[in-house]
Tab-separated table of C-alpha atoms in Angstrom:
chain	number	residue	atom	x	y	z
A	40	MET	CA	22.933	-41.193	-7.957
A	41	SER	CA	24.145	-37.829	-6.753
A	42	LYS	CA	23.835	-36.387	-10.398
A	43	ASN	CA	20.183	-37.516	-10.423
A	44	LEU	CA	19.483	-35.723	-7.040
A	45	VAL	CA	21.078	-32.477	-8.492
A	46	SER	CA	19.015	-32.629	-11.558
A	47	SER	CA	15.831	-33.191	-9.654
A	48	ASN	CA	16.606	-30.162	-7.420
A	49	LYS	CA	17.133	-27.949	-10.427
A	50	ARG	CA	13.909	-29.014	-11.941
A	51	SER	CA	12.040	-28.097	-8.758
A	52	LEU	CA	13.799	-24.768	-8.480
A	53	ASN	CA	12.861	-23.798	-12.124
A	54	LYS	CA	9.275	-24.985	-11.839
A	55	ASN	CA	6.811	-22.337	-12.453
A	56	PRO	CA	4.977	-21.939	-8.908
A	57	LEU	CA	1.776	-20.667	-10.566
A	58	LEU	CA	-0.855	-20.774	-7.591
A	59	LYS	CA	-4.030	-22.685	-7.829
A	60	PRO	CA	-7.097	-22.125	-5.668
A	61	LYS	CA	-8.005	-24.847	-3.056
A	62	ARG	CA	-11.026	-26.937	-3.816
A	63	ARG	CA	-13.769	-26.818	-1.246
A	64	ARG	CA	-16.975	-28.646	-0.809
A	65	LEU	CA	-18.790	-25.464	-0.008
A	66	PHE	CA	-18.847	-22.936	-2.799
A	67	ASN	CA	-21.601	-20.546	-1.444
A	68	PHE	CA	-19.008	-18.259	0.215
A	69	THR	CA	-17.535	-15.455	-1.887
A	70	VAL	CA	-16.240	-12.037	-1.122
A	71	PRO	CA	-17.012	-9.236	-3.697
A	72	ILE	CA	-14.415	-7.012	-5.316
A	73	PRO	CA	-14.432	-3.737	-3.589
A	74	ARG	CA	-15.779	-0.590	-5.369
A	75	ARG	CA	-13.848	2.540	-5.851
A	76	LEU	CA	-15.003	5.522	-3.845
A	77	LYS	CA	-17.033	8.002	-5.967
A	78	GLN	CA	-16.723	11.266	-4.021
A	79	PHE	CA	-13.555	13.210	-4.855
A	80	GLY	CA	-11.986	15.835	-2.704
A	81	LYS	CA	-8.860	17.914	-2.021
A	82	VAL	CA	-5.723	16.475	-0.521
A	83	TYR	CA	-4.085	18.073	2.542
A	84	VAL	CA	-0.934	17.080	4.249
A	85	ILE	CA	0.766	17.554	7.668
A	86	GLY	CA	4.233	16.562	8.773
A	87	SER	CA	7.748	16.388	7.233
A	88	ASN	CA	8.678	17.029	3.589
A	89	GLU	CA	12.355	16.211	4.067
A	90	LEU	CA	12.104	13.486	1.462
A	91	SER	CA	9.492	15.087	-0.841
A	92	GLN	CA	6.698	13.184	0.775
A	93	CYS	CA	4.359	16.158	1.064
A	94	GLY	CA	4.299	16.850	-2.696
A	95	ILE	CA	4.985	20.514	-2.189
A	96	GLU	CA	8.127	22.020	-3.770
A	97	GLY	CA	10.161	24.095	-1.411
A	98	LEU	CA	8.436	23.155	1.734
A	99	GLU	CA	10.449	21.942	4.701
A	100	SER	CA	7.542	20.751	6.731
A	101	ALA	CA	3.818	21.300	7.145
A	102	LYS	CA	3.110	22.384	10.726
A	103	GLN	CA	-0.586	22.433	10.051
A	104	LEU	CA	-2.970	21.084	7.344
A	105	LYS	CA	-1.654	22.357	3.957
A	106	LEU	CA	-3.310	21.906	0.483
A	107	ILE	CA	-1.331	20.001	-2.024
A	108	ASN	CA	-1.885	22.300	-4.984
A	109	ASN	CA	-0.255	19.866	-7.464
A	110	LEU	CA	-3.081	17.489	-6.929
A	111	GLU	CA	-5.803	20.018	-7.990
A	112	LYS	CA	-5.715	18.764	-11.639
A	113	PHE	CA	-6.591	15.290	-10.587
A	114	LYS	CA	-9.979	14.169	-9.207
A	115	ILE	CA	-8.804	12.272	-6.146
A	116	VAL	CA	-11.167	9.706	-4.592
A	117	ASP	CA	-8.945	7.728	-2.343
A	118	ILE	CA	-5.397	8.161	-0.728
A	119	ILE	CA	-2.831	5.731	0.840
A	120	VAL	CA	0.510	6.587	2.418
A	121	GLY	CA	3.745	4.524	2.469
A	122	SER	CA	6.507	5.299	4.784
A	123	ILE	CA	7.847	8.125	2.557
A	124	HIS	CA	5.851	7.966	-0.615
A	125	ASN	CA	2.128	8.422	-1.401
A	126	ALA	CA	-0.410	7.051	-3.903
A	127	ALA	CA	-3.874	8.443	-4.715
A	128	ILE	CA	-6.796	6.934	-6.940
A	129	THR	CA	-8.425	9.149	-9.348
A	130	ASP	CA	-12.176	9.039	-10.263
A	131	ASP	CA	-11.319	7.243	-13.462
A	132	GLY	CA	-9.319	4.437	-11.911
A	133	LYS	CA	-5.735	5.600	-12.377
A	134	ILE	CA	-3.013	5.978	-9.729
A	135	VAL	CA	-1.071	9.243	-9.046
A	136	THR	CA	2.183	8.879	-6.901
A	137	TRP	CA	4.663	11.259	-5.401
A	138	GLY	CA	7.415	11.224	-2.612
A	139	THR	CA	10.586	9.280	-2.453
A	140	ASN	CA	11.209	6.968	-5.312
A	141	ASP	CA	13.594	4.589	-3.679
A	142	HIS	CA	13.556	1.082	-5.264
A	143	GLY	CA	10.839	1.967	-7.782
A	144	ALA	CA	8.020	2.529	-5.364
A	145	LEU	CA	6.452	5.375	-7.467
A	146	GLY	CA	6.083	3.676	-10.725
A	147	GLN	CA	7.770	6.445	-12.456
A	148	PHE	CA	11.317	7.139	-13.629
A	149	THR	CA	12.769	9.921	-11.514
A	150	GLU	CA	16.324	9.299	-12.791
A	151	THR	CA	18.065	7.369	-15.592
A	152	PRO	CA	17.752	3.681	-14.665
A	153	LYS	CA	20.913	1.656	-13.938
A	154	SER	CA	19.948	-1.914	-14.107
A	155	GLU	CA	19.640	-3.717	-17.406
A	156	GLU	CA	16.046	-4.770	-17.044
A	157	ALA	CA	14.928	-1.170	-15.941
A	158	ILE	CA	17.018	0.252	-18.743
A	159	SER	CA	15.011	-1.958	-21.227
A	160	ILE	CA	11.682	-1.072	-19.777
A	161	TYR	CA	12.595	2.703	-19.801
A	162	GLU	CA	13.731	2.691	-23.433
A	163	ALA	CA	10.862	0.478	-24.720
A	164	GLY	CA	8.284	2.789	-23.205
A	165	LYS	CA	10.132	6.015	-24.113
A	166	TYR	CA	9.248	7.291	-20.597
A	167	ASN	CA	10.060	10.866	-19.396
A	168	ILE	CA	12.136	11.604	-16.200
A	169	ILE	CA	9.781	12.841	-13.662
A	170	ASN	CA	10.469	15.080	-10.466
A	171	GLU	CA	9.514	12.796	-7.563
A	172	GLU	CA	8.246	15.761	-5.572
A	173	ILE	CA	5.517	16.445	-8.108
A	174	PRO	CA	2.423	14.059	-8.313
A	175	GLU	CA	2.139	12.318	-11.596
A	176	TYR	CA	0.464	9.185	-13.061
A	177	ALA	CA	2.215	5.916	-12.269
A	178	GLU	CA	3.163	3.921	-15.325
A	179	GLY	CA	2.145	0.402	-16.457
A	180	LEU	CA	-1.648	0.614	-15.968
A	181	ASP	CA	-2.933	1.565	-19.313
A	182	ASN	CA	-6.556	0.256	-19.867
A	183	VAL	CA	-6.504	-0.951	-16.224
A	184	ASN	CA	-9.309	0.297	-13.795
A	185	ILE	CA	-7.901	0.365	-10.213
A	186	VAL	CA	-10.244	0.190	-7.165
A	187	LYS	CA	-7.650	-0.085	-4.278
A	188	VAL	CA	-4.026	0.662	-3.593
A	189	ALA	CA	-1.616	-0.526	-0.773
A	190	CYS	CA	1.866	0.784	-0.254
A	191	ARG	CA	4.454	0.726	2.497
A	192	ASP	CA	8.301	0.946	2.458
A	193	ASN	CA	9.664	-0.244	-0.821
A	194	ALA	CA	6.647	-1.541	-2.805
A	195	THR	CA	3.302	-0.451	-4.013
A	196	PHE	CA	0.269	-2.769	-4.931
A	197	ALA	CA	-2.873	-1.981	-6.968
A	198	LEU	CA	-6.072	-3.967	-7.319
A	199	SER	CA	-8.146	-3.806	-10.467
A	200	ASP	CA	-11.938	-4.051	-10.857
A	201	GLN	CA	-11.353	-7.449	-12.513
A	202	GLY	CA	-9.490	-8.841	-9.336
A	203	HIS	CA	-6.129	-8.693	-10.888
A	204	LEU	CA	-3.099	-7.586	-8.792
A	205	TYR	CA	-0.478	-5.288	-10.056
A	206	ALA	CA	2.792	-4.295	-8.229
A	207	MET	CA	6.086	-2.424	-8.362
A	208	GLY	CA	9.116	-1.803	-6.260
A	209	THR	CA	10.925	-4.478	-4.263
A	210	PHE	CA	11.094	-6.320	-0.922
A	211	LYS	CA	14.002	-5.904	1.479
A	212	GLY	CA	15.116	-7.733	4.573
A	213	LYS	CA	17.738	-7.344	7.227
A	214	ASP	CA	20.431	-8.422	4.838
A	215	GLY	CA	19.398	-6.083	1.988
A	216	PHE	CA	17.367	-7.045	-1.119
A	217	ILE	CA	15.119	-9.894	-1.269
A	218	GLY	CA	13.697	-9.038	-4.698
A	219	PHE	CA	10.426	-8.384	-6.449
A	220	SER	CA	9.214	-11.904	-7.097
A	221	TYR	CA	10.499	-15.518	-6.747
A	222	ASP	CA	12.480	-15.196	-10.058
A	223	LYS	CA	13.384	-11.482	-10.029
A	224	ARG	CA	15.803	-10.087	-7.601
A	225	ILE	CA	15.263	-6.636	-8.891
A	226	GLU	CA	13.534	-3.339	-8.356
A	227	GLN	CA	10.421	-3.310	-10.528
A	228	PRO	CA	10.304	0.319	-11.871
A	229	ILE	CA	6.606	0.369	-13.091
A	230	PHE	CA	3.474	-1.603	-12.386
A	231	THR	CA	3.304	-5.011	-13.688
A	232	ARG	CA	0.672	-7.862	-13.389
A	233	TYR	CA	1.507	-10.195	-10.590
A	234	THR	CA	1.233	-13.421	-12.576
A	235	LEU	CA	1.403	-15.948	-9.812
A	236	PHE	CA	-2.208	-15.021	-8.922
A	237	LYS	CA	-3.340	-15.558	-12.528
A	238	ASN	CA	-5.792	-18.383	-11.462
A	239	PHE	CA	-7.295	-16.159	-8.594
A	240	THR	CA	-9.673	-13.288	-8.260
A	241	ILE	CA	-8.109	-10.970	-5.656
A	242	ILE	CA	-10.427	-8.732	-3.642
A	243	ASP	CA	-8.135	-7.085	-0.986
A	244	ILE	CA	-4.457	-6.330	-0.702
A	245	VAL	CA	-2.558	-4.813	2.232
A	246	ALA	CA	1.098	-4.118	2.867
A	247	GLY	CA	3.432	-3.802	5.910
A	248	VAL	CA	7.121	-3.196	6.034
A	249	ASP	CA	8.360	-5.435	3.137
A	250	HIS	CA	5.544	-7.872	3.276
A	251	ALA	CA	2.094	-8.209	1.682
A	252	LEU	CA	-1.139	-10.112	2.194
A	253	ALA	CA	-3.740	-10.779	-0.562
A	254	LEU	CA	-7.293	-11.946	-0.037
A	255	THR	CA	-9.102	-14.085	-2.610
A	256	LYS	CA	-12.738	-14.049	-3.380
A	257	ASP	CA	-12.976	-17.481	-1.654
A	258	GLY	CA	-11.799	-15.945	1.601
A	259	ASP	CA	-8.247	-17.343	1.530
A	260	VAL	CA	-5.278	-15.284	2.645
A	261	TYR	CA	-1.836	-15.546	0.897
A	262	ALA	CA	1.377	-13.818	2.259
A	263	TRP	CA	4.749	-13.150	0.833
A	264	GLY	CA	7.810	-10.926	1.391
A	265	SER	CA	10.058	-10.548	4.380
A	266	ASN	CA	9.406	-12.912	7.301
A	267	GLU	CA	11.227	-10.977	9.877
A	268	ALA	CA	9.424	-11.057	13.256
A	269	PHE	CA	7.285	-14.024	11.812
A	270	ARG	CA	4.909	-11.673	10.275
A	271	LEU	CA	4.111	-14.281	7.651
A	272	ARG	CA	3.417	-16.924	10.274
A	273	LYS	CA	6.229	-19.139	9.139
A	274	ARG	CA	9.225	-20.022	11.338
A	275	ASN	CA	11.388	-21.599	8.671
A	276	LEU	CA	11.550	-19.010	5.958
A	277	GLU	CA	14.509	-17.231	7.436
A	278	ARG	CA	16.734	-20.052	6.127
A	279	ARG	CA	15.185	-19.929	2.705
A	280	PRO	CA	14.336	-16.186	2.155
A	281	ILE	CA	13.871	-16.583	-1.645
A	282	ASN	CA	10.948	-18.948	-1.072
A	283	SER	CA	9.130	-16.349	0.883
A	284	LEU	CA	8.487	-14.338	-2.410
A	285	ILE	CA	6.238	-17.320	-3.506
A	286	PRO	CA	2.862	-16.440	-1.840
A	287	PHE	CA	1.542	-19.174	0.292
A	288	ASN	CA	-1.839	-19.841	1.955
A	289	LEU	CA	-1.931	-18.967	5.615
A	290	GLY	CA	-4.548	-21.519	6.442
A	291	LEU	CA	-7.206	-18.963	7.473
A	292	LYS	CA	-10.803	-19.540	6.208
A	293	TYR	CA	-13.766	-17.286	5.334
A	294	ILE	CA	-11.797	-14.077	5.631
A	295	VAL	CA	-13.675	-10.937	4.480
A	296	ARG	CA	-11.136	-8.143	5.206
A	297	LEU	CA	-7.380	-7.660	5.902
A	298	TYR	CA	-5.362	-5.050	7.727
A	299	ALA	CA	-1.501	-4.631	8.175
A	300	GLY	CA	0.747	-2.738	10.412
A	301	SER	CA	4.448	-2.434	10.045
A	302	TYR	CA	5.256	-5.880	11.372
A	303	HIS	CA	1.934	-7.435	12.265
A	304	ASN	CA	-1.351	-8.250	10.491
A	305	PHE	CA	-5.101	-8.601	11.154
A	306	ALA	CA	-7.693	-10.610	9.333
A	307	LEU	CA	-11.448	-10.329	9.947
A	308	ASP	CA	-13.521	-13.464	9.163
A	309	LYS	CA	-17.148	-13.714	8.245
A	310	SER	CA	-18.326	-14.306	11.831
A	311	GLY	CA	-16.597	-11.157	13.056
A	312	LYS	CA	-13.596	-12.851	14.656
A	313	VAL	CA	-10.182	-11.047	14.331
A	314	TRP	CA	-7.077	-13.087	13.653
A	315	VAL	CA	-3.778	-11.436	14.390
A	316	PHE	CA	-0.171	-12.489	13.827
A	317	GLY	CA	3.285	-10.953	13.657
A	318	PHE	CA	5.535	-8.930	16.010
A	319	ASN	CA	4.085	-8.368	19.443
A	320	ASN	CA	7.095	-6.941	21.391
A	321	MET	CA	5.007	-3.723	22.373
A	322	GLY	CA	1.560	-5.215	22.473
A	323	GLN	CA	0.700	-3.997	18.973
A	324	CYS	CA	-1.148	-7.149	18.093
A	325	GLY	CA	-4.124	-5.362	19.409
A	326	ALA	CA	-3.119	-1.366	19.403
A	327	GLY	CA	-1.039	1.367	16.464
A	328	ASP	CA	2.468	2.751	15.255
A	329	HIS	CA	4.452	5.843	16.199
A	330	ILE	CA	1.424	8.148	15.536
A	331	SER	CA	-2.194	7.775	15.649
A	332	PHE	CA	-5.163	9.935	14.265
A	333	ALA	CA	-8.935	9.793	14.806
A	334	ILE	CA	-11.887	11.752	13.433
A	335	ASP	CA	-15.153	12.079	15.309
A	336	ASN	CA	-18.537	12.508	13.992
A	337	ASP	CA	-18.244	16.306	13.805
A	338	ASN	CA	-15.115	15.957	11.605
A	339	LYS	CA	-12.906	17.040	14.341
A	340	ILE	CA	-9.320	15.664	14.030
A	341	TYR	CA	-7.334	14.112	16.998
A	342	SER	CA	-3.694	12.979	17.126
A	343	TRP	CA	-1.297	11.433	19.603
A	344	GLY	CA	2.043	9.679	19.715
A	345	PHE	CA	5.545	10.962	18.657
A	346	GLY	CA	5.616	14.589	17.732
A	347	ASP	CA	8.837	14.678	15.417
A	348	ASN	CA	8.507	16.861	12.299
A	349	TYR	CA	5.326	18.584	13.486
A	350	VAL	CA	3.314	15.667	12.364
A	351	LEU	CA	0.820	15.781	15.198
A	352	GLY	CA	-0.419	19.217	14.142
A	353	ASN	CA	0.334	20.687	17.613
A	354	LYS	CA	2.723	23.310	15.981
A	355	SER	CA	5.597	21.830	17.815
A	356	GLU	CA	7.651	18.590	18.062
A	357	LYS	CA	6.217	17.774	21.447
A	358	ASP	CA	4.783	14.202	21.980
A	359	GLU	CA	1.104	13.953	22.865
A	360	ILE	CA	0.218	11.037	25.273
A	361	SER	CA	-3.519	11.554	24.969
A	362	PRO	CA	-5.594	12.708	21.956
A	363	PHE	CA	-5.043	16.280	20.980
A	364	GLN	CA	-7.449	18.174	18.832
A	365	ILE	CA	-5.915	19.746	15.776
A	366	GLN	CA	-6.981	23.287	14.913
A	367	ILE	CA	-7.965	23.666	11.363
A	368	SER	CA	-8.257	26.816	9.171
A	369	ASN	CA	-11.506	28.653	8.792
A	370	GLU	CA	-11.719	27.489	5.126
A	371	LEU	CA	-12.000	23.923	6.228
A	372	VAL	CA	-14.692	24.410	8.902
A	373	GLY	CA	-17.696	22.402	7.926
A	374	SER	CA	-15.798	20.140	5.606
A	375	ASP	CA	-16.094	16.292	5.468
A	376	ILE	CA	-12.924	14.327	6.007
A	377	ILE	CA	-13.504	11.130	3.999
A	378	ARG	CA	-10.193	9.560	4.342
A	379	LEU	CA	-6.806	9.855	6.250
A	380	SER	CA	-3.667	7.850	5.866
A	381	CYS	CA	-0.572	7.933	8.054
A	382	GLY	CA	3.068	7.511	7.003
A	383	THR	CA	6.260	7.479	9.092
A	384	SER	CA	6.439	11.246	9.445
A	385	HIS	CA	3.509	12.691	7.473
A	386	VAL	CA	-0.177	12.193	7.071
A	387	LEU	CA	-2.576	12.771	4.177
A	388	PHE	CA	-6.217	13.913	4.486
A	389	LEU	CA	-8.799	13.670	1.672
A	390	ILE	CA	-11.267	16.440	2.298
A	391	VAL	CA	-14.582	17.521	0.732
A	392	GLN	CA	-15.394	21.125	1.233
A	393	PRO	CA	-19.055	22.249	1.635
A	394	THR	CA	-20.733	23.460	-1.526
A	395	ASN	CA	-21.518	27.153	-1.817
A	396	ASP	CA	-25.251	27.320	-2.621
A	397	SER	CA	-24.796	30.461	-4.634
A	398	ASP	CA	-22.633	28.612	-7.087
A	399	VAL	CA	-25.332	25.958	-7.770
A	400	THR	CA	-27.296	26.559	-10.928
A	401	LEU	CA	-30.985	25.151	-10.843
A	402	THR	CA	-32.306	23.601	-13.955
């Protein structure tokens, strides 16, 4: 009898956990796939470059907004910052990454791989070794049109215009590696399709510190990754961490948008209600992180929080307990700031500068 029990357990562990959408009586609620931004601009950075996160060679830190010249060859329409790496979407739906490539978060080979699986991918694709400080295209997305990117500590996610989810990197927990997926305790070095969602159309993806949330077109939310601080709303996953890499339905209904902090999450439903869960030790289930930035209607930039690495733009490492207006260079006066994204010790800005009328040719 004990042999039968062991055999049964093995079958359940090896079973492919391909997820299936829930059946509902009401089918008139759907959330559309987001569209990629069309306006492209120049990318500026402020803060620490200690770990190559600024994308500017030889720079120790940017004490005021500084143009990332290496991005000038790309037409960037969106930006997202992880803790110490970055991703940007181009106008043709590709992803450019730069910064620290710990655990494969850049989707590039920045050194000769060590694991057997990574070596196999590297040799099969005949990839080049890239300098992680210089922005370059992430690998694995040929013939894929990306509309949104999410990244945080050790992983990067991308959403296509077909509602397909792609991912790279790995998840970590308090005891070290958790793995990339339920059957791969590895660092995934380039983007790959997240096959567990094969039966779904994903319309939103967000990431915190080693956890992720995905939103389906039916308004359902799935979570996976590290469950430290109960950020996945599950109290029993700590004893079975490998199971936390199988995305599970959080039981929220008719959600239209997701947001994630380091260890907490927000979900907005169709009626405008905000659902929040995760770590609340400092009241963050309703506030920010170590630093905060805001832009007013006149494109003035304000910052507050911890001032380490000159990240607040006050030209010192002094903390700011109330919003401080950052002074910008004359060349940026009158520009539109269409996106900003904060990391641990650096911030990116996507800026569209005013057009010089004398440069416009009338036809």
